[in-house]
Amino acid sequence: MDTFEWNSGYSVRFGLHHVDFKNPSRPRTPKRSAIYYAEIIRNKGMPLSKEDEFLYGEFSKDFAWSVASASYQIEGAWRADGKSLSIWDQYAHTPLRIGNDDNGDIACDSYNRIEQDVTALKNLKVSHYRFSVSWSRILPDGTRNFVNEAGLNYYVRLIDALLVANISPQVTLYHWDLPQVLQNIGGWENDTIVEKFKDYADLLFQKLGDKVKFWITINEPYIVANLGYGYGTAAPGISSRPGRAPYIVGHNLIKAHAEAWHLYNDKYRASQGGLISITINSDWAEPRNPYKQEDVEAARRYMMFYGGWFANPIFNNGDYNEVMKSRVWERSLASGLTQSRLPEFTESEKQRIKGTFDYFGFNHYTTILASPFNLPISQQTYDADRGVASTTDHSWLGSGSFWLKVTPFGFRRILNWIKEEYNNPPILVTENGISERGTDLNDVWREHYYKEYINEALKAVKYDGVDLRGYTAWSLMDNFEWATGFAERFGLHYTNYSDPELARIPKKSTKYYRSIILCNGFPDPSNGSPPCLEPETEGTTAPTVTTPPSGENREEAVSFLGLEISPSDAEIALYVEFAILIAAVLGIVLLSVFYRKLAKKPKMSNF
């Protein structure tokens, strides 16, 4: 219990029980920690709760298993067959924008390697493949004034090859590569983009809709709005209006999505019978201290400014959520403005936007810890409006991306958040995965990531009643990862960029993801070996490569001071050791000189 703590008196409390020192009876009230400690004693340790244990079971029989890519990240052929420049072509050719000055001019050369890509897909046994269409490849001037048939034919051939392989195409209309000609007139800040996007969508529905039954209008509008027009760390790289531009862009993205949805619903759904929605991304935010109300509120604010920014208008009431509206309104007025920097939808627009979905497309990778972070009113930016500091727990496993920590528990929690906030819509996870740097094909970390994340998704279905309809791994192969270039590798297949053939080499994780797909989940090993895990007929799958890819520098481990490290690390260690030795020698010389000078000084007499 709380007691008299020496010099601190009663101000410091160590007790499992709270003592009310103002009450003459000194009542003892159990704190939460007392209840937790009692459970440890009762359980003789800390066994996992049933819901924290690994869950064996299957998803629904019609569950969609997919893997994803995006046009600029894999296609290459940046000026081939009449394609015009996109904003990512322009951005990637701007010095100091991309790591190592990489670009997507060639990337994985998927424009010329349909057969290789489909072979990789067949190896995975996926039922679906998510890819995006390059707007500037289809409509070079951004409008239907001229349709580039050569570019359109690439997607026709890809879709036909997928269907022959019994793989259903999932087509994203916009995955960030806006035609540069449209950016020259304002891009997503110019509200005329809404009608132009609708025309572009109309063309694709007309030309591809008989074979495509699954559409995504826009991928991750948050990235387009905030990173593209706020931080400037993604194309088109605008950062001069961080307090206004992201909100204007987000406004137009939502309206463009709604118009494309209504177009499909009114004109094509009856004859084509497909599904269409938007894909929203969001991290999960956990309060840094779950017992501090200000951290709990910061976590909710983070969610509402991230996933809720775009989800609330589409999946709820046609308007922005109240948390976001009130924060931006209050800070705008406090800075001397007469209206909010967050645009308002008209009543007719709200009705037009509300309910424009057939499913909740969702991309998720990681979790953050949230706490308040209040910036001065003079800071009129998205981050200042949100007012949240995000950190991570040092115990969380990392990845090849600084922002991506392995936090499977957050996946289940954010799926439940979608269920509770938006009335349990059917959810399709359209991206989830982990990165690494380097050339190791024995990617056990990716197996661990998929195992834990997909199992948390299964728990969300079985325990929580989340209506999850499909899962998509990011990504099919290593590709151009935006501002980091080719350094970060998310692929299930290793792309050998030193090989002129750009071989797609299966990593170890391909076999594991394939087994999950074949078993439609996780069969209970106590029931014996299930048929889905039995060895396949020889020649039906591509071999898992464990030898170094030709043309790539693979490093074997060497022994250094009793440690097994790579040659490059050993070389660095030798340089460090040599530098320390030189510093030590110089130190001895300087001390010797200093000692000699002291010895020559006359001794002072004692007082």
Coordinates of C-alpha atoms in Angstrom, one line a residue:
M1 CA 0.0 0.0 0.0
D2 CA 1.0 3.7 -0.2
T3 CA 3.1 4.6 2.8
F4 CA 5.3 7.3 4.4
E5 CA 8.1 7.5 1.8
W6 CA 10.9 9.0 4.0
N7 CA 12.0 12.5 2.7
S8 CA 9.2 12.5 0.2
G9 CA 6.5 12.1 2.8
Y10 CA 3.2 11.0 1.3
S11 CA 3.7 12.6 -2.1
V12 CA 5.4 9.5 -3.7
R13 CA 3.2 6.4 -3.9
F14 CA 4.6 2.9 -4.4
G15 CA 1.6 1.0 -3.2
L16 CA -0.5 -1.6 -5.0
H17 CA -3.3 -0.2 -2.9
H18 CA -4.3 3.5 -2.7
V19 CA -4.4 4.9 0.8
D20 CA -6.5 8.0 1.5
F21 CA -4.4 9.8 4.1
K22 CA -7.0 12.5 4.5
N23 CA -9.5 10.0 5.9
P24 CA -8.9 9.1 9.5
S25 CA -9.8 5.5 8.7
R26 CA -7.0 5.3 6.1
P27 CA -9.1 3.1 3.6
R28 CA -7.1 0.9 1.2
T29 CA -8.4 0.8 -2.3
P30 CA -6.9 -1.7 -4.8
K31 CA -5.3 0.0 -7.8
R32 CA -5.4 -1.6 -11.3
S33 CA -1.9 -3.0 -10.7
A34 CA -3.2 -4.8 -7.6
I35 CA -5.8 -6.6 -9.6
Y36 CA -3.2 -7.5 -12.3
Y37 CA -0.7 -8.8 -9.7
A38 CA -3.4 -10.9 -8.1
E39 CA -4.1 -12.5 -11.5
I40 CA -0.4 -13.3 -11.9
I41 CA -0.4 -15.0 -8.4
R42 CA -3.6 -16.8 -9.2
N43 CA -2.4 -18.0 -12.6
K44 CA 1.1 -18.8 -11.2
G45 CA 2.6 -16.7 -13.9
M46 CA 1.5 -14.9 -17.0
P47 CA -0.2 -17.4 -19.4
L48 CA -1.6 -16.0 -22.6
S49 CA -5.3 -15.3 -22.7
K50 CA -7.2 -17.4 -25.1
E51 CA -7.5 -14.5 -27.6
D52 CA -3.8 -13.9 -27.5
E53 CA -2.9 -17.5 -28.4
F54 CA -2.3 -18.4 -32.0
L55 CA -5.7 -19.2 -33.7
Y56 CA -6.0 -22.2 -36.0
G57 CA -8.9 -21.9 -38.4
E58 CA -10.0 -21.0 -41.9
F59 CA -11.4 -17.9 -43.6
S60 CA -14.7 -18.1 -45.6
K61 CA -14.7 -20.3 -48.7
D62 CA -15.0 -17.4 -51.1
F63 CA -12.2 -15.4 -49.4
A64 CA -10.1 -13.4 -51.9
W65 CA -6.3 -14.0 -51.7
S66 CA -4.4 -11.4 -53.7
V67 CA -1.0 -9.7 -54.2
A68 CA -0.5 -6.1 -55.4
S69 CA 1.6 -3.8 -57.5
A70 CA 1.3 -0.3 -59.0
S71 CA 1.9 1.1 -62.4
Y72 CA 4.8 3.5 -61.8
Q73 CA 6.5 1.1 -59.4
I74 CA 6.8 -1.8 -61.9
E75 CA 6.0 -0.9 -65.5
G76 CA 8.9 1.1 -66.7
A77 CA 8.6 2.0 -70.4
W78 CA 8.3 5.6 -69.2
R79 CA 8.2 7.1 -72.8
A80 CA 7.2 4.0 -74.8
D81 CA 4.4 3.8 -77.3
G82 CA 3.0 7.3 -76.8
K83 CA 3.0 7.5 -73.0
S84 CA 3.3 11.0 -71.7
L85 CA 5.1 12.2 -68.5
S86 CA 3.4 11.6 -65.2
I87 CA 4.1 13.6 -62.0
W88 CA 6.2 10.7 -60.8
D89 CA 8.3 10.8 -64.0
Q90 CA 8.9 14.5 -63.3
Y91 CA 9.5 14.1 -59.6
A92 CA 11.9 11.2 -59.9
H93 CA 14.0 13.1 -62.5
T94 CA 14.3 16.1 -60.1
P95 CA 17.7 16.0 -58.3
L96 CA 17.8 15.0 -54.6
R97 CA 14.2 13.8 -54.6
I98 CA 14.8 10.1 -54.7
G99 CA 17.2 7.9 -52.8
N100 CA 20.3 7.2 -54.9
D101 CA 18.7 9.3 -57.7
D102 CA 16.7 6.2 -58.7
N103 CA 13.7 6.5 -61.0
G104 CA 11.0 4.3 -62.5
D105 CA 12.2 4.6 -66.2
I106 CA 12.7 0.9 -66.3
A107 CA 11.7 -0.4 -62.8
C108 CA 10.7 -4.0 -63.2
D109 CA 9.9 -3.5 -66.9
S110 CA 6.5 -5.1 -66.4
Y111 CA 5.3 -3.3 -69.6
N112 CA 7.4 -5.8 -71.5
R113 CA 7.2 -8.8 -69.2
I114 CA 3.6 -9.8 -68.8
E115 CA 4.5 -13.5 -69.0
Q116 CA 7.1 -13.3 -66.2
D117 CA 4.7 -11.5 -63.9
V118 CA 1.9 -14.0 -64.5
T119 CA 4.3 -16.8 -63.9
A120 CA 5.1 -15.3 -60.5
L121 CA 1.4 -14.9 -59.8
K122 CA 0.7 -18.5 -60.7
N123 CA 3.5 -19.6 -58.4
L124 CA 1.8 -17.9 -55.5
K125 CA -1.6 -19.5 -56.2
V126 CA -3.4 -16.2 -55.6
S127 CA -7.0 -15.9 -56.8
H128 CA -6.7 -12.2 -57.5
Y129 CA -4.0 -9.7 -58.6
R130 CA -4.3 -6.0 -57.8
F131 CA -2.5 -3.6 -60.2
S132 CA -3.1 0.0 -61.3
V133 CA -3.5 1.7 -64.7
S134 CA -1.2 4.6 -65.7
W135 CA -3.4 7.5 -66.6
S136 CA -0.7 9.1 -68.7
R137 CA -0.2 5.9 -70.7
I138 CA -3.9 5.8 -71.7
L139 CA -4.6 9.5 -72.1
P140 CA -1.4 11.3 -72.8
D141 CA -2.9 14.8 -72.5
G142 CA -5.0 13.7 -69.5
T143 CA -8.3 13.9 -71.4
R144 CA -10.2 11.8 -73.9
N145 CA -9.2 14.0 -76.8
F146 CA -6.7 11.3 -77.7
V147 CA -6.8 7.7 -76.5
N148 CA -3.5 5.9 -76.7
E149 CA -4.5 2.5 -78.0
A150 CA -1.0 1.0 -77.6
G151 CA -1.0 1.8 -73.9
L152 CA -4.5 0.6 -73.5
N153 CA -3.6 -2.7 -75.2
Y154 CA -1.0 -3.4 -72.6
Y155 CA -3.7 -3.7 -70.0
V156 CA -6.0 -5.7 -72.2
R157 CA -3.2 -8.2 -72.8
L158 CA -2.4 -8.3 -69.0
I159 CA -6.0 -8.9 -68.1
D160 CA -6.5 -11.6 -70.7
A161 CA -3.3 -13.4 -69.4
L162 CA -4.7 -13.2 -65.9
L163 CA -8.0 -14.6 -66.8
V164 CA -6.4 -17.5 -68.7
A165 CA -4.5 -18.2 -65.5
N166 CA -7.8 -18.1 -63.6
I167 CA -6.7 -15.0 -61.7
S168 CA -9.2 -12.2 -61.2
P169 CA -7.9 -8.7 -62.0
Q170 CA -8.4 -6.0 -59.3
V171 CA -7.8 -2.7 -61.1
T172 CA -6.9 0.6 -59.4
L173 CA -7.7 3.6 -61.5
Y174 CA -5.3 6.0 -59.7
H175 CA -2.2 5.0 -57.8
W176 CA -0.6 8.5 -57.7
D177 CA 0.8 8.9 -61.2
L178 CA -1.2 11.9 -62.5
P179 CA -0.4 13.1 -66.0
Q180 CA 2.1 16.0 -65.7
V181 CA 0.0 18.0 -68.2
L182 CA -2.8 18.1 -65.6
Q183 CA -0.5 19.0 -62.8
N184 CA 0.6 22.0 -64.9
I185 CA -2.9 23.4 -64.5
G186 CA -3.0 22.8 -60.8
G187 CA -3.5 19.0 -60.5
W188 CA -5.6 17.9 -57.6
E189 CA -5.9 21.5 -56.3
N190 CA -7.9 22.4 -59.4
D191 CA -11.5 21.3 -59.0
T192 CA -11.8 20.7 -62.7
I193 CA -9.8 17.5 -62.0
V194 CA -13.1 15.9 -60.7
E195 CA -14.7 15.8 -64.2
K196 CA -11.4 14.8 -65.8
F197 CA -11.1 11.8 -63.5
K198 CA -14.7 10.8 -64.2
D199 CA -14.0 10.9 -67.9
Y200 CA -10.8 8.8 -67.4
A201 CA -12.8 6.3 -65.3
D202 CA -15.6 6.2 -67.9
L203 CA -13.1 5.1 -70.6
L204 CA -11.7 2.3 -68.5
F205 CA -15.1 1.0 -67.5
Q206 CA -16.1 1.0 -71.2
K207 CA -12.9 -0.6 -72.5
L208 CA -12.1 -3.1 -69.6
G209 CA -15.3 -3.5 -67.6
D210 CA -16.5 -6.6 -69.3
K211 CA -13.5 -8.5 -67.9
V212 CA -12.8 -6.5 -64.7
K213 CA -15.2 -7.1 -61.8
F214 CA -13.3 -5.4 -59.1
W215 CA -12.4 -1.7 -59.2
I216 CA -10.6 0.7 -56.8
T217 CA -11.0 4.4 -57.7
I218 CA -8.1 6.0 -55.8
N219 CA -5.3 4.4 -53.7
E220 CA -4.5 6.1 -50.4
P221 CA -5.8 9.6 -50.9
Y222 CA -4.0 10.6 -47.6
I223 CA -0.6 10.1 -49.3
V224 CA -1.7 12.1 -52.4
A225 CA -3.1 15.0 -50.3
N226 CA -0.6 15.3 -47.4
L227 CA 2.7 13.9 -48.8
G228 CA 2.2 15.2 -52.3
Y229 CA 0.8 18.7 -51.5
G230 CA 1.7 19.2 -47.8
Y231 CA 5.1 17.7 -46.9
G232 CA 6.2 17.6 -50.5
T233 CA 7.9 14.2 -50.0
A234 CA 5.9 12.6 -52.8
A235 CA 5.0 13.8 -56.3
P236 CA 4.2 16.5 -57.3
G237 CA 6.4 17.7 -54.4
I238 CA 4.5 20.8 -53.3
S239 CA 5.1 22.0 -49.7
S240 CA 4.5 25.8 -50.0
R241 CA 0.9 25.7 -48.7
P242 CA 0.9 23.0 -46.0
G243 CA -2.1 24.5 -44.2
R244 CA -4.4 24.7 -47.1
A245 CA -3.4 22.6 -50.1
P246 CA -3.7 19.1 -48.4
Y247 CA -7.3 19.9 -47.4
I248 CA -8.2 21.2 -50.9
V249 CA -6.7 18.2 -52.6
G250 CA -8.4 15.8 -50.2
H251 CA -11.7 17.5 -50.9
N252 CA -11.3 17.0 -54.6
L253 CA -10.2 13.5 -54.3
I254 CA -13.3 12.6 -52.3
K255 CA -15.6 14.2 -54.9
A256 CA -13.7 12.5 -57.8
H257 CA -14.1 9.1 -56.1
A258 CA -17.9 9.8 -55.6
E259 CA -18.4 10.8 -59.2
A260 CA -16.6 7.7 -60.5
W261 CA -18.6 5.4 -58.2
H262 CA -21.9 7.0 -59.3
L263 CA -20.9 6.7 -63.0
Y264 CA -20.2 2.9 -62.6
N265 CA -23.3 2.4 -60.5
D266 CA -25.6 4.2 -62.9
K267 CA -24.1 3.3 -66.3
Y268 CA -22.2 0.0 -66.0
R269 CA -23.1 -2.0 -62.9
A270 CA -26.2 -3.6 -64.4
S271 CA -24.4 -5.0 -67.4
Q272 CA -21.0 -5.6 -65.9
G273 CA -21.8 -6.7 -62.4
G274 CA -18.6 -5.5 -60.7
L275 CA -17.7 -3.9 -57.4
I276 CA -16.1 -0.5 -56.9
S277 CA -14.8 1.5 -53.9
I278 CA -11.8 3.4 -52.6
T279 CA -8.7 2.2 -50.8
I280 CA -7.9 4.2 -47.6
N281 CA -4.7 3.7 -45.6
S282 CA -4.1 4.2 -41.9
D283 CA -1.7 3.2 -39.1
W284 CA -3.3 2.2 -35.8
A285 CA -2.7 4.7 -33.0
E286 CA -2.3 3.4 -29.5
P287 CA -2.2 5.8 -26.5
R288 CA 1.3 6.2 -25.3
N289 CA 0.0 5.8 -21.8
P290 CA -3.4 4.2 -21.9
Y291 CA -4.1 5.5 -18.4
K292 CA -3.7 9.2 -19.4
Q293 CA -6.8 10.7 -20.9
E294 CA -4.8 13.2 -22.9
D295 CA -3.0 10.3 -24.7
V296 CA -6.3 8.5 -25.3
E297 CA -7.7 11.7 -26.9
A298 CA -4.5 12.1 -28.9
A299 CA -4.8 8.6 -30.3
R300 CA -8.4 9.2 -31.3
R301 CA -7.4 12.5 -32.9
Y302 CA -4.6 10.7 -34.9
M303 CA -7.1 8.2 -36.2
M304 CA -9.6 10.8 -37.2
F305 CA -7.1 12.9 -39.0
Y306 CA -5.6 9.9 -40.8
G307 CA -8.1 7.1 -41.8
G308 CA -11.1 9.1 -40.7
W309 CA -10.3 12.0 -42.9
F310 CA -11.5 10.1 -46.0
A311 CA -13.5 7.3 -44.4
N312 CA -16.1 9.5 -42.6
P313 CA -17.5 11.2 -45.7
I314 CA -17.7 8.0 -47.8
F315 CA -18.6 5.4 -45.2
N316 CA -20.5 7.5 -42.7
N317 CA -22.5 10.7 -43.3
G318 CA -21.0 12.4 -46.3
D319 CA -19.0 14.9 -44.3
Y320 CA -15.8 15.2 -42.4
N321 CA -15.7 13.9 -38.8
E322 CA -16.4 16.3 -36.0
V323 CA -12.9 16.0 -34.4
M324 CA -11.2 17.1 -37.6
K325 CA -13.8 19.9 -38.4
S326 CA -13.6 21.4 -34.9
R327 CA -9.8 21.3 -34.6
V328 CA -9.2 23.0 -38.0
W329 CA -12.0 25.5 -37.5
E330 CA -10.8 26.6 -34.0
R331 CA -7.1 26.9 -35.1
S332 CA -8.1 28.8 -38.3
L333 CA -10.1 31.3 -36.4
A334 CA -7.5 31.7 -33.7
S335 CA -5.0 32.7 -36.4
G336 CA -7.2 35.5 -37.6
L337 CA -9.0 33.8 -40.5
T338 CA -12.7 34.2 -40.9
Q339 CA -13.4 30.6 -42.1
S340 CA -11.9 27.1 -41.7
R341 CA -9.0 26.0 -43.9
L342 CA -10.9 22.7 -44.2
P343 CA -13.4 23.1 -47.1
E344 CA -17.1 22.4 -46.5
F345 CA -19.3 20.1 -48.6
T346 CA -22.7 21.5 -49.6
E347 CA -25.7 19.5 -48.5
S348 CA -26.1 18.1 -52.0
E349 CA -22.4 17.1 -52.1
K350 CA -22.8 15.3 -48.8
Q351 CA -25.7 13.2 -50.2
R352 CA -23.7 12.6 -53.4
I353 CA -20.7 11.3 -51.4
K354 CA -22.4 9.4 -48.6
G355 CA -22.5 5.6 -49.2
T356 CA -20.3 5.6 -52.4
F357 CA -18.8 2.2 -51.6
D358 CA -19.3 -1.5 -52.2
Y359 CA -16.6 -2.5 -49.7
F360 CA -14.0 -0.8 -47.5
G361 CA -10.6 -1.0 -49.3
F362 CA -7.9 -0.8 -46.6
N363 CA -4.1 -0.6 -46.6
H364 CA -2.3 -1.2 -43.3
Y365 CA 1.3 -1.8 -42.2
T366 CA 2.1 -0.6 -38.7
T367 CA 1.1 1.0 -35.3
I368 CA 2.3 4.2 -33.5
L369 CA 2.1 5.4 -29.9
A370 CA 0.2 8.8 -29.7
S371 CA 0.6 11.6 -27.2
P372 CA -0.4 15.4 -27.4
F373 CA 1.9 17.7 -29.2
N374 CA 0.6 21.3 -29.3
L375 CA 2.2 23.7 -31.7
P376 CA 1.7 27.5 -31.7
I377 CA -1.3 29.0 -33.5
S378 CA 1.2 30.5 -36.0
Q379 CA 1.8 27.0 -37.3
Q380 CA -1.1 26.5 -39.6
T381 CA -0.3 23.0 -40.9
Y382 CA -1.9 19.6 -41.0
D383 CA 0.4 18.4 -38.2
A384 CA -0.3 21.4 -36.0
D385 CA -4.1 20.9 -36.5
R386 CA -3.8 17.2 -35.5
G387 CA -1.6 18.0 -32.5
V388 CA -0.2 14.5 -32.0
A389 CA 3.3 13.3 -31.4
S390 CA 3.9 9.8 -32.7
T391 CA 6.5 7.4 -31.3
T392 CA 7.2 3.7 -31.3
D393 CA 8.1 1.1 -28.6
H394 CA 11.7 0.1 -28.7
S395 CA 10.7 -3.5 -28.2
W396 CA 8.8 -3.6 -31.5
L397 CA 10.7 -5.4 -34.3
G398 CA 11.8 -3.2 -37.2
S399 CA 12.0 -3.6 -41.0
G400 CA 13.8 -2.1 -44.0
S401 CA 11.6 1.1 -43.6
F402 CA 12.2 3.4 -40.7
W403 CA 8.5 3.9 -40.2
L404 CA 7.4 0.3 -40.3
K405 CA 7.4 -1.6 -37.0
V406 CA 6.0 -5.1 -36.7
T407 CA 2.9 -4.7 -34.6
P408 CA 0.3 -7.4 -35.5
F409 CA -1.9 -6.5 -32.5
G410 CA -2.7 -3.2 -34.2
F411 CA -4.0 -4.9 -37.2
R412 CA -6.9 -6.6 -35.3
R413 CA -7.6 -3.4 -33.4
I414 CA -7.8 -1.2 -36.5
L415 CA -10.1 -3.7 -38.2
N416 CA -12.3 -3.5 -35.2
W417 CA -12.1 0.3 -35.3
I418 CA -13.4 0.2 -38.9
K419 CA -16.2 -2.1 -37.8
E420 CA -17.3 0.1 -34.9
E421 CA -16.9 3.5 -36.6
Y422 CA -18.5 2.6 -39.9
N423 CA -21.2 0.0 -39.2
N424 CA -19.2 -3.1 -40.0
P425 CA -18.7 -2.7 -43.8
P426 CA -17.3 -5.6 -45.9
I427 CA -13.5 -5.0 -45.7
L428 CA -10.9 -6.0 -48.3
V429 CA -7.3 -5.5 -47.2
T430 CA -5.7 -4.2 -50.3
E431 CA -2.1 -3.9 -49.0
N432 CA -0.1 -5.3 -46.1
G433 CA 3.5 -6.3 -46.0
I434 CA 7.1 -5.7 -44.7
S435 CA 10.3 -4.5 -46.3
E436 CA 14.0 -5.3 -46.0
R437 CA 17.2 -3.9 -47.4
G438 CA 19.7 -6.2 -49.1
T439 CA 19.7 -9.4 -51.0
D440 CA 18.8 -12.1 -48.5
L441 CA 16.3 -14.5 -50.1
N442 CA 15.8 -16.4 -46.8
D443 CA 13.2 -13.8 -45.6
V444 CA 12.0 -15.4 -42.4
W445 CA 11.0 -11.9 -41.1
R446 CA 8.4 -11.7 -43.9
E447 CA 7.0 -15.2 -43.1
H448 CA 6.7 -14.0 -39.4
Y449 CA 5.0 -10.8 -40.5
Y450 CA 2.4 -12.5 -42.7
K451 CA 1.8 -15.3 -40.1
E452 CA 1.2 -12.9 -37.3
Y453 CA -0.8 -10.2 -39.2
I454 CA -3.0 -12.7 -41.1
N455 CA -3.7 -14.5 -37.9
E456 CA -4.8 -11.3 -36.2
A457 CA -7.1 -10.8 -39.1
L458 CA -8.5 -14.3 -38.6
K459 CA -9.1 -13.4 -34.9
A460 CA -10.9 -10.2 -36.0
V461 CA -13.2 -12.4 -38.1
K462 CA -13.7 -15.3 -35.7
Y463 CA -13.7 -13.5 -32.3
D464 CA -14.9 -10.0 -33.2
G465 CA -17.3 -10.5 -36.1
V466 CA -15.4 -8.2 -38.5
D467 CA -16.7 -8.7 -42.1
L468 CA -13.3 -9.3 -43.8
R469 CA -13.7 -10.5 -47.4
G470 CA -10.1 -10.6 -48.7
Y471 CA -6.4 -10.0 -48.0
T472 CA -3.7 -8.6 -50.3
A473 CA 0.0 -8.9 -49.8
W474 CA 2.3 -6.0 -50.8
S475 CA 4.0 -6.7 -53.0
L476 CA 4.4 -9.2 -55.9
M477 CA 8.0 -8.3 -56.4
D478 CA 10.6 -5.8 -55.3
N479 CA 10.0 -2.6 -57.1
F480 CA 10.5 1.2 -57.1
E481 CA 9.5 2.2 -53.6
W482 CA 8.8 5.9 -54.2
A483 CA 11.2 8.3 -52.4
T484 CA 13.5 5.5 -51.3
G485 CA 14.0 4.2 -54.8
F486 CA 15.0 0.6 -55.0
A487 CA 16.6 0.4 -51.5
E488 CA 13.6 -0.9 -49.7
R489 CA 12.3 -4.3 -50.9
F490 CA 8.7 -5.4 -50.1
G491 CA 8.5 -8.1 -52.7
L492 CA 7.6 -11.8 -52.3
H493 CA 9.8 -12.2 -55.3
Y494 CA 13.3 -10.8 -55.5
T495 CA 13.9 -8.5 -58.5
N496 CA 17.5 -8.7 -59.7
Y497 CA 18.1 -5.3 -61.1
S498 CA 21.6 -6.3 -62.3
D499 CA 20.2 -8.9 -64.6
P500 CA 19.1 -7.6 -68.0
E501 CA 16.1 -10.0 -67.8
L502 CA 15.1 -8.5 -64.4
A503 CA 14.4 -12.0 -63.1
R504 CA 11.7 -12.4 -60.5
I505 CA 13.2 -14.8 -58.1
P506 CA 11.0 -16.4 -55.4
K507 CA 12.0 -15.6 -51.9
K508 CA 11.4 -18.2 -49.1
S509 CA 8.3 -16.4 -48.1
T510 CA 6.5 -17.2 -51.4
K511 CA 6.2 -20.8 -50.2
Y512 CA 4.8 -19.8 -46.9
Y513 CA 2.2 -17.3 -48.3
R514 CA 1.2 -19.9 -50.9
S515 CA 0.6 -22.4 -48.1
I516 CA -1.7 -20.0 -46.3
I517 CA -3.6 -19.4 -49.6
L518 CA -3.9 -23.1 -50.3
C519 CA -5.1 -23.8 -46.8
N520 CA -7.3 -20.7 -46.7
G521 CA -5.9 -19.9 -43.3
F522 CA -4.1 -22.0 -40.6
P523 CA -5.1 -25.7 -40.3
D524 CA -4.7 -27.1 -36.8
P525 CA -1.6 -29.4 -36.7
S526 CA -3.2 -31.5 -34.0
N527 CA -5.5 -32.8 -36.7
G528 CA -2.6 -34.2 -38.7
S529 CA -1.1 -32.9 -42.0
P530 CA -3.9 -31.4 -44.1
P531 CA -4.1 -32.0 -47.9
C532 CA -3.3 -28.4 -48.6
L533 CA 0.2 -28.8 -47.2
E534 CA 1.0 -32.0 -49.0
P535 CA 3.9 -31.7 -51.5
E536 CA 2.8 -30.6 -54.9
T537 CA 3.5 -32.5 -58.1
E538 CA 7.0 -31.8 -59.3
G539 CA 7.2 -29.0 -61.8
T540 CA 4.0 -27.2 -60.6
T541 CA 5.8 -24.5 -58.6
A542 CA 8.9 -22.5 -59.2
P543 CA 11.8 -23.5 -57.0
T544 CA 12.7 -21.4 -54.0
V545 CA 16.2 -19.9 -54.7
T546 CA 18.7 -20.0 -51.9
T547 CA 21.8 -19.1 -53.8
P548 CA 22.9 -15.6 -54.5
P549 CA 21.3 -14.0 -57.6
S550 CA 23.8 -13.6 -60.5
G551 CA 25.1 -10.1 -60.9
E552 CA 24.3 -9.1 -57.3
N553 CA 26.9 -8.7 -54.6
R554 CA 26.1 -11.3 -52.0
E555 CA 28.3 -11.3 -48.8
E556 CA 29.2 -14.4 -46.9
A557 CA 29.7 -14.1 -43.1
V558 CA 33.2 -13.9 -41.8
S559 CA 34.6 -14.3 -38.3
F560 CA 35.8 -11.1 -36.6
L561 CA 36.7 -11.0 -32.9
G562 CA 34.5 -14.1 -32.4
L563 CA 31.5 -12.6 -34.2
E564 CA 30.0 -13.7 -37.5
I565 CA 29.5 -10.6 -39.6
S566 CA 29.6 -9.6 -43.3
P567 CA 32.8 -8.7 -45.0
S568 CA 31.7 -5.1 -45.4
D569 CA 31.0 -4.8 -41.7
A570 CA 34.3 -6.5 -40.9
E571 CA 36.1 -4.0 -43.1
I572 CA 34.4 -1.1 -41.3
A573 CA 35.3 -2.7 -37.9
L574 CA 39.0 -2.9 -39.0
Y575 CA 39.0 0.7 -39.9
V576 CA 37.4 1.6 -36.6
E577 CA 39.9 -0.6 -34.7
F578 CA 42.8 1.0 -36.7
A579 CA 41.5 4.5 -35.9
I580 CA 41.2 3.7 -32.2
L581 CA 44.8 2.4 -32.2
I582 CA 46.1 5.6 -33.9
A583 CA 44.2 7.7 -31.3
A584 CA 45.7 5.7 -28.5
V585 CA 49.2 6.2 -29.8
L586 CA 48.7 9.9 -30.3
G587 CA 47.3 10.1 -26.8
I588 CA 50.4 8.4 -25.3
V589 CA 52.7 10.8 -27.3
L590 CA 50.8 13.9 -26.1
L591 CA 50.9 12.7 -22.5
S592 CA 54.6 12.0 -22.8
V593 CA 55.3 15.5 -24.1
F594 CA 53.1 17.1 -21.4
Y595 CA 54.9 15.1 -18.7
R596 CA 58.3 16.3 -20.0
K597 CA 57.3 19.9 -19.9
L598 CA 56.1 19.6 -16.4
A599 CA 59.3 18.0 -15.3
K600 CA 61.4 20.9 -16.6
K601 CA 59.4 23.5 -14.5
P602 CA 61.1 24.7 -11.3
K603 CA 59.6 23.2 -8.2
M604 CA 57.7 25.7 -5.9
S605 CA 58.8 25.8 -2.3
N606 CA 56.3 24.7 0.3
F607 CA 54.6 27.4 2.5

